[in-house]
Structure formats: structure tokens, C-alpha cells
């Protein structure tokens, strides 16, 4: 199966967002990845609903929303109303993860659990059957353009084993420092979905990078 590619809007030019979204619309990208930060769970603030509303209007790609916020469950109704497809919450932000995952599913969105680099794959043993996807962070979340953490490859392999052994159908998505080089290693390790910000939006020809990622 060809990898799915989700450009991360965090690296777009926010002063010319419509142009960058149009570039993604016309590309071979599968989804658009959107990073929401609260300055509490991560040491940065990105965008919220006033911006998201216009992204929903302008993007023709399914939206993959990565919530780097505490208490993400508070915003299930807003995300549902916007027609968001996948809602990604952090394992570390949800003491009652099972409840949150099921609330997301009940709202008609696809639930995704996200792991910070220091959170082991083994924490997912009891939730892997219930999620649409696992997002493995290959950098510490909060900023684009960081270097890929090599250990993420071992984590993806371990997660692939857990998924196979448990009979789960969960997809594996990876986010942070993904480019054509690390992307190839991740696909070999068992990843299904590549998220990339800097490697796409700061390239001279972003659509060609997206096309090349689809060929990995
Ligand atoms: C980081 C975000 C990423 C970010 C990735 O916290 O979750 O989606 O945009 O950026 P790159 O691909 O530049 O590492
Ligand atoms: Zn992200």
C-alpha cells in the first residue's frame, strides 16, 4: 500500500494561507494535518477555532486535527460541528483515555491516540482495539522543523508488532522531522501515514515532495 501523506499546516505561510491550502488541494496529499496548541500542554500556541473555520471552508482534503492541549475532550462538539475527520488526542493529556476515545467515536469522528517520544508503545495495550490510528511523535511536540528522533523507528516497529498481535486495524501515523529520507525508513519500519511540515512547505517545489513521499 502506498503511504498516506498529510502535509502539516503549521509550516504554511499563515499570511498567505489560502495559497498554501490551494497548493495542498491540488497536490496528491491524502489529508491536511492541523496542529492545535494551547501553550500549556506544549510550550507554544498555534491556531484555534477562528482560523480552523476558514481552513474547513478552503481545504478539499480530509482534516486530521492534532490537539496538543490539555482536556481535549472539551472540544469534541466544536470539532464535530466543523466536520473534522480524525481527532488526535495525546495519551499524556487524557487520564481517562478510554472514555475520550469512545466520545470521539460516538461523535462520528475517527479517534486517534498520540504518543510523546518518552511514552512507551506498551501503554496502548488496552486501547489499541478501539482506535482508528496511533500517532507516533518523532519530535517533542510544539514546533515544526525539529530533528527526527531515531528511536522512533524502533517504536514504529514495536507498534506494528502490537497491532499485528492484537488483530487491531489501527493505522500508524508519524509526525516530526519527516522528510524523504526518514520517511523511507519509517515506511520500512511499518508506518502508514507520514505527516510533514518543514520538508513540504519550505521546499522549492512542495507538490513534488508530496508526490515523492507517495512513492516511498
Ligand atoms: C509538531 C507538530 C507537527 C509539525 C511537524 O508539534 O505536531 O505536525 O508541524 O513539523 P516538521 O515536519 O517540520 O517536523
Ligand atoms: Zn502534528
mmCIF file of C-alpha atoms and ligand atoms in Angstrom:
data_model
loop_
_atom_site.group_PDB
_atom_site.id
_atom_site.type_symbol
_atom_site.label_atom_id
_atom_site.label_comp_id
_atom_site.label_asym_id
_atom_site.label_seq_id
_atom_site.Cartn_x
_atom_site.Cartn_y
_atom_site.Cartn_z
ATOM 1 C CA UNK A 1 0.000 0.000 0.000
ATOM 2 C CA UNK A 2 1.253 3.483 -0.854
ATOM 3 C CA UNK A 3 1.830 5.639 2.216
ATOM 4 C CA UNK A 4 -0.729 8.285 3.037
ATOM 5 C CA UNK A 5 0.757 11.779 3.151
ATOM 6 C CA UNK A 6 -0.550 14.573 5.371
ATOM 7 C CA UNK A 7 1.153 17.980 4.979
ATOM 8 C CA UNK A 8 1.294 19.785 8.329
ATOM 9 C CA UNK A 9 -0.182 23.262 8.021
ATOM 10 C CA UNK A 10 1.989 24.552 10.883
ATOM 11 C CA UNK A 11 4.761 25.197 8.350
ATOM 12 C CA UNK A 12 2.495 27.045 5.912
ATOM 13 C CA UNK A 13 2.720 30.807 5.435
ATOM 14 C CA UNK A 14 -0.174 31.994 7.613
ATOM 15 C CA UNK A 15 -0.221 35.377 5.860
ATOM 16 C CA UNK A 16 -0.946 33.545 2.600
ATOM 17 C CA UNK A 17 -2.765 30.568 3.988
ATOM 18 C CA UNK A 18 -5.313 30.377 1.167
ATOM 19 C CA UNK A 19 -2.491 29.977 -1.382
ATOM 20 C CA UNK A 20 -0.811 27.233 0.621
ATOM 21 C CA UNK A 21 -4.099 25.401 1.141
ATOM 22 C CA UNK A 22 -4.753 25.608 -2.597
ATOM 23 C CA UNK A 23 -1.311 24.088 -3.223
ATOM 24 C CA UNK A 24 -2.270 21.168 -0.946
ATOM 25 C CA UNK A 25 -5.715 20.852 -2.586
ATOM 26 C CA UNK A 26 -4.080 20.466 -5.991
ATOM 27 C CA UNK A 27 -1.440 18.022 -4.754
ATOM 28 C CA UNK A 28 -1.504 14.263 -4.248
ATOM 29 C CA UNK A 29 -1.721 14.734 -0.464
ATOM 30 C CA UNK A 30 -4.250 12.482 1.227
ATOM 31 C CA UNK A 31 -5.111 14.595 4.282
ATOM 32 C CA UNK A 32 -4.316 18.004 5.737
ATOM 33 C CA UNK A 33 -2.742 17.810 9.230
ATOM 34 C CA UNK A 34 -3.611 20.695 11.562
ATOM 35 C CA UNK A 35 -1.785 21.382 14.828
ATOM 36 C CA UNK A 36 -3.706 22.998 17.681
ATOM 37 C CA UNK A 37 -1.611 24.055 20.717
ATOM 38 C CA UNK A 38 -2.568 25.673 23.995
ATOM 39 C CA UNK A 39 0.706 26.928 25.486
ATOM 40 C CA UNK A 40 0.129 24.577 28.452
ATOM 41 C CA UNK A 41 0.471 21.021 27.183
ATOM 42 C CA UNK A 42 3.194 22.251 24.822
ATOM 43 C CA UNK A 43 5.339 25.396 25.052
ATOM 44 C CA UNK A 44 3.779 27.090 22.020
ATOM 45 C CA UNK A 45 0.432 28.378 20.756
ATOM 46 C CA UNK A 46 -0.689 27.844 17.160
ATOM 47 C CA UNK A 47 -4.254 28.237 15.943
ATOM 48 C CA UNK A 48 -7.780 27.684 17.238
ATOM 49 C CA UNK A 49 -11.354 27.670 16.015
ATOM 50 C CA UNK A 50 -11.491 31.157 14.427
ATOM 51 C CA UNK A 51 -8.820 30.024 11.961
ATOM 52 C CA UNK A 52 -9.950 26.405 11.703
ATOM 53 C CA UNK A 53 -13.356 27.587 10.468
ATOM 54 C CA UNK A 54 -11.745 29.088 7.337
ATOM 55 C CA UNK A 55 -9.445 26.113 6.816
ATOM 56 C CA UNK A 56 -12.531 23.907 6.713
ATOM 57 C CA UNK A 57 -14.015 26.182 4.030
ATOM 58 C CA UNK A 58 -10.868 26.271 1.911
ATOM 59 C CA UNK A 59 -9.497 22.720 2.161
ATOM 60 C CA UNK A 60 -10.774 19.925 -0.038
ATOM 61 C CA UNK A 61 -8.694 17.323 1.846
ATOM 62 C CA UNK A 62 -9.964 15.401 4.888
ATOM 63 C CA UNK A 63 -8.758 17.178 8.019
ATOM 64 C CA UNK A 64 -6.542 15.435 10.580
ATOM 65 C CA UNK A 65 -6.573 17.567 13.736
ATOM 66 C CA UNK A 66 -3.737 17.036 16.225
ATOM 67 C CA UNK A 67 -4.664 18.523 19.580
ATOM 68 C CA UNK A 68 -1.635 19.391 21.705
ATOM 69 C CA UNK A 69 -3.850 20.651 24.508
ATOM 70 C CA UNK A 70 -4.995 19.595 27.938
ATOM 71 C CA UNK A 71 -8.599 18.374 28.290
ATOM 72 C CA UNK A 72 -9.098 17.880 24.529
ATOM 73 C CA UNK A 73 -12.495 16.244 25.176
ATOM 74 C CA UNK A 74 -13.937 19.703 25.872
ATOM 75 C CA UNK A 75 -13.795 20.463 22.162
ATOM 76 C CA UNK A 76 -15.419 17.334 20.712
ATOM 77 C CA UNK A 77 -18.679 19.214 19.887
ATOM 78 C CA UNK A 78 -16.848 22.051 18.100
ATOM 79 C CA UNK A 79 -14.716 19.663 16.030
ATOM 80 C CA UNK A 80 -17.724 17.535 15.189
ATOM 81 C CA UNK A 81 -19.641 20.646 14.041
ATOM 82 C CA UNK A 82 -16.749 21.538 11.732
ATOM 83 C CA UNK A 83 -16.842 18.095 10.109
ATOM 84 C CA UNK A 84 -13.337 17.106 11.203
ATOM 85 C CA UNK A 85 -12.450 13.540 10.159
ATOM 86 C CA UNK A 86 -9.738 12.419 12.589
ATOM 87 C CA UNK A 87 -9.350 13.815 16.110
ATOM 88 C CA UNK A 88 -5.913 13.134 17.625
ATOM 89 C CA UNK A 89 -5.579 13.416 21.390
ATOM 90 C CA UNK A 90 -2.429 12.864 23.404
ATOM 91 C CA UNK A 91 -2.144 9.870 25.709
ATOM 92 C CA UNK A 92 -0.369 12.198 28.173
ATOM 93 C CA UNK A 93 -3.284 14.676 28.176
ATOM 94 C CA UNK A 94 -6.042 12.156 28.894
ATOM 95 C CA UNK A 95 -6.210 10.414 32.292
ATOM 96 C CA UNK A 96 -9.497 8.862 31.111
ATOM 97 C CA UNK A 97 -8.356 7.961 27.628
ATOM 98 C CA UNK A 98 -10.846 5.131 27.095
ATOM 99 C CA UNK A 99 -13.752 7.486 27.750
ATOM 100 C CA UNK A 100 -12.364 10.194 25.460
ATOM 101 C CA UNK A 101 -11.661 7.758 22.603
ATOM 102 C CA UNK A 102 -15.243 6.496 22.766
ATOM 103 C CA UNK A 103 -16.682 10.008 22.997
ATOM 104 C CA UNK A 104 -14.819 10.895 19.790
ATOM 105 C CA UNK A 105 -16.178 7.799 18.035
ATOM 106 C CA UNK A 106 -19.709 8.442 19.297
ATOM 107 C CA UNK A 107 -19.467 11.956 17.833
ATOM 108 C CA UNK A 108 -18.821 10.418 14.409
ATOM 109 C CA UNK A 109 -15.108 11.228 14.188
ATOM 110 C CA UNK A 110 -12.230 8.752 13.917
ATOM 111 C CA UNK A 111 -10.317 8.528 17.229
ATOM 112 C CA UNK A 112 -6.545 8.755 17.249
ATOM 113 C CA UNK A 113 -4.217 8.415 20.239
ATOM 114 C CA UNK A 114 -0.893 10.232 20.090
ATOM 115 C CA UNK A 115 2.293 9.266 21.947
ATOM 116 C CA UNK A 116 5.034 11.676 23.000
ATOM 117 C CA UNK A 117 8.594 10.430 22.383
ATOM 118 C CA UNK A 118 9.058 9.286 26.007
ATOM 119 C CA UNK A 119 5.771 7.370 26.233
ATOM 120 C CA UNK A 120 6.229 3.653 25.509
ATOM 121 C CA UNK A 121 4.112 1.754 22.996
ATOM 122 C CA UNK A 122 3.187 -0.713 25.768
ATOM 123 C CA UNK A 123 0.863 1.940 27.240
ATOM 124 C CA UNK A 124 -1.504 1.262 24.339
ATOM 125 C CA UNK A 125 -2.103 -2.452 25.015
ATOM 126 C CA UNK A 126 -5.574 -1.862 26.436
ATOM 127 C CA UNK A 127 -6.767 0.739 23.910
ATOM 128 C CA UNK A 128 -5.292 -0.445 20.596
ATOM 129 C CA UNK A 129 -8.533 -2.213 19.575
ATOM 130 C CA UNK A 130 -10.537 0.989 19.992
ATOM 131 C CA UNK A 131 -8.545 3.496 17.947
ATOM 132 C CA UNK A 132 -8.556 4.257 14.222
ATOM 133 C CA UNK A 133 -4.903 5.246 14.320
ATOM 134 C CA UNK A 134 -1.880 5.806 16.563
ATOM 135 C CA UNK A 135 0.180 8.943 16.008
ATOM 136 C CA UNK A 136 3.815 8.436 17.000
ATOM 137 C CA UNK A 137 5.524 11.755 17.729
ATOM 138 C CA UNK A 138 9.065 11.614 16.384
ATOM 139 C CA UNK A 139 9.927 15.002 17.929
ATOM 140 C CA UNK A 140 8.782 16.600 21.155
ATOM 141 C CA UNK A 141 5.566 18.348 20.106
ATOM 142 C CA UNK A 142 5.218 22.102 19.853
ATOM 143 C CA UNK A 143 7.369 23.228 16.949
ATOM 144 C CA UNK A 144 7.971 22.476 13.291
ATOM 145 C CA UNK A 145 11.407 21.984 11.771
ATOM 146 C CA UNK A 146 12.950 19.844 14.549
ATOM 147 C CA UNK A 147 15.235 16.859 14.009
ATOM 148 C CA UNK A 148 13.812 13.372 13.803
ATOM 149 C CA UNK A 149 14.361 11.234 16.931
ATOM 150 C CA UNK A 150 15.930 7.999 15.636
ATOM 151 C CA UNK A 151 14.402 5.849 18.373
ATOM 152 C CA UNK A 152 11.013 6.488 16.722
ATOM 153 C CA UNK A 153 11.884 3.797 14.172
ATOM 154 C CA UNK A 154 12.104 1.155 16.894
ATOM 155 C CA UNK A 155 8.831 2.451 18.313
ATOM 156 C CA UNK A 156 7.072 2.113 14.973
ATOM 157 C CA UNK A 157 8.348 -1.474 14.666
ATOM 158 C CA UNK A 158 7.117 -2.295 18.161
ATOM 159 C CA UNK A 159 3.740 -0.690 17.447
ATOM 160 C CA UNK A 160 3.431 -2.680 14.218
ATOM 161 C CA UNK A 161 4.014 -5.863 16.261
ATOM 162 C CA UNK A 162 1.387 -4.849 18.837
ATOM 163 C CA UNK A 163 -1.158 -4.133 16.083
ATOM 164 C CA UNK A 164 -0.481 -7.449 14.331
ATOM 165 C CA UNK A 165 -0.568 -9.484 17.540
ATOM 166 C CA UNK A 166 -3.761 -7.872 18.820
ATOM 167 C CA UNK A 167 -5.599 -8.079 15.495
ATOM 168 C CA UNK A 168 -6.214 -4.316 15.605
ATOM 169 C CA UNK A 169 -6.712 -2.462 12.325
ATOM 170 C CA UNK A 170 -5.119 0.754 13.607
ATOM 171 C CA UNK A 171 -3.034 2.788 11.208
ATOM 172 C CA UNK A 172 0.383 4.116 12.223
ATOM 173 C CA UNK A 173 0.993 7.831 11.628
ATOM 174 C CA UNK A 174 4.306 9.556 12.329
ATOM 175 C CA UNK A 175 4.826 13.281 12.914
ATOM 176 C CA UNK A 176 8.013 15.297 13.379
ATOM 177 C CA UNK A 177 11.181 15.595 11.313
ATOM 178 C CA UNK A 178 9.706 13.534 8.500
ATOM 179 C CA UNK A 179 11.344 14.031 5.100
ATOM 180 C CA UNK A 180 12.063 11.758 2.152
ATOM 181 C CA UNK A 181 14.970 10.109 3.987
ATOM 182 C CA UNK A 182 13.301 9.493 7.377
ATOM 183 C CA UNK A 183 10.020 8.824 5.579
ATOM 184 C CA UNK A 184 11.567 5.900 3.690
ATOM 185 C CA UNK A 185 12.922 4.462 6.954
ATOM 186 C CA UNK A 186 9.515 4.873 8.607
ATOM 187 C CA UNK A 187 7.675 3.083 5.812
ATOM 188 C CA UNK A 188 10.180 0.241 6.036
ATOM 189 C CA UNK A 189 9.526 0.097 9.801
ATOM 190 C CA UNK A 190 5.772 -0.182 9.247
ATOM 191 C CA UNK A 191 4.305 3.338 9.173
ATOM 192 C CA UNK A 192 1.172 4.011 7.104
ATOM 193 C CA UNK A 193 0.843 7.806 7.273
ATOM 194 C CA UNK A 194 3.578 10.434 7.004
ATOM 195 C CA UNK A 195 2.996 13.923 8.404
ATOM 196 C CA UNK A 196 5.454 16.535 7.168
ATOM 197 C CA UNK A 197 5.607 20.294 7.636
ATOM 198 C CA UNK A 198 9.011 21.786 7.000
ATOM 199 C CA UNK A 199 10.017 19.186 4.380
ATOM 200 C CA UNK A 200 6.975 20.095 2.266
ATOM 201 C CA UNK A 201 6.153 23.769 2.786
ATOM 202 C CA UNK A 202 9.745 25.002 2.799
ATOM 203 C CA UNK A 203 10.746 23.026 -0.282
ATOM 204 C CA UNK A 204 11.156 24.835 -3.625
ATOM 205 C CA UNK A 205 8.523 22.532 -5.155
ATOM 206 C CA UNK A 206 6.202 21.287 -2.388
ATOM 207 C CA UNK A 207 3.929 19.264 -4.659
ATOM 208 C CA UNK A 208 6.909 17.292 -5.939
ATOM 209 C CA UNK A 209 7.935 16.400 -2.392
ATOM 210 C CA UNK A 210 4.374 15.206 -1.720
ATOM 211 C CA UNK A 211 4.449 13.134 -4.913
ATOM 212 C CA UNK A 212 7.832 11.637 -3.975
ATOM 213 C CA UNK A 213 6.582 10.755 -0.475
ATOM 214 C CA UNK A 214 3.645 8.924 -2.020
ATOM 215 C CA UNK A 215 6.151 6.775 -3.929
ATOM 216 C CA UNK A 216 8.156 5.697 -0.864
HETATM 217 C C1 LIG B 1 4.868 19.425 15.971
HETATM 218 C C2 LIG B 1 3.684 19.181 15.112
HETATM 219 C C3 LIG B 1 3.999 18.760 13.730
HETATM 220 C C4 LIG B 1 4.871 19.705 12.974
HETATM 221 C C5 LIG B 1 5.813 18.857 12.187
HETATM 222 O O1 LIG B 1 4.485 19.550 17.264
HETATM 223 O O2 LIG B 1 2.831 18.217 15.665
HETATM 224 O O3 LIG B 1 2.839 18.417 12.975
HETATM 225 O O4 LIG B 1 4.181 20.574 12.109
HETATM 226 O O5 LIG B 1 6.718 19.662 11.573
HETATM 227 P P1 LIG B 1 8.008 19.105 10.847
HETATM 228 O O6 LIG B 1 7.518 18.166 9.780
HETATM 229 O O7 LIG B 1 8.611 20.351 10.303
HETATM 230 O O8 LIG B 1 8.829 18.435 11.891
HETATM 231 ZN ZN1 LIG B 2 1.164 17.450 14.391
#
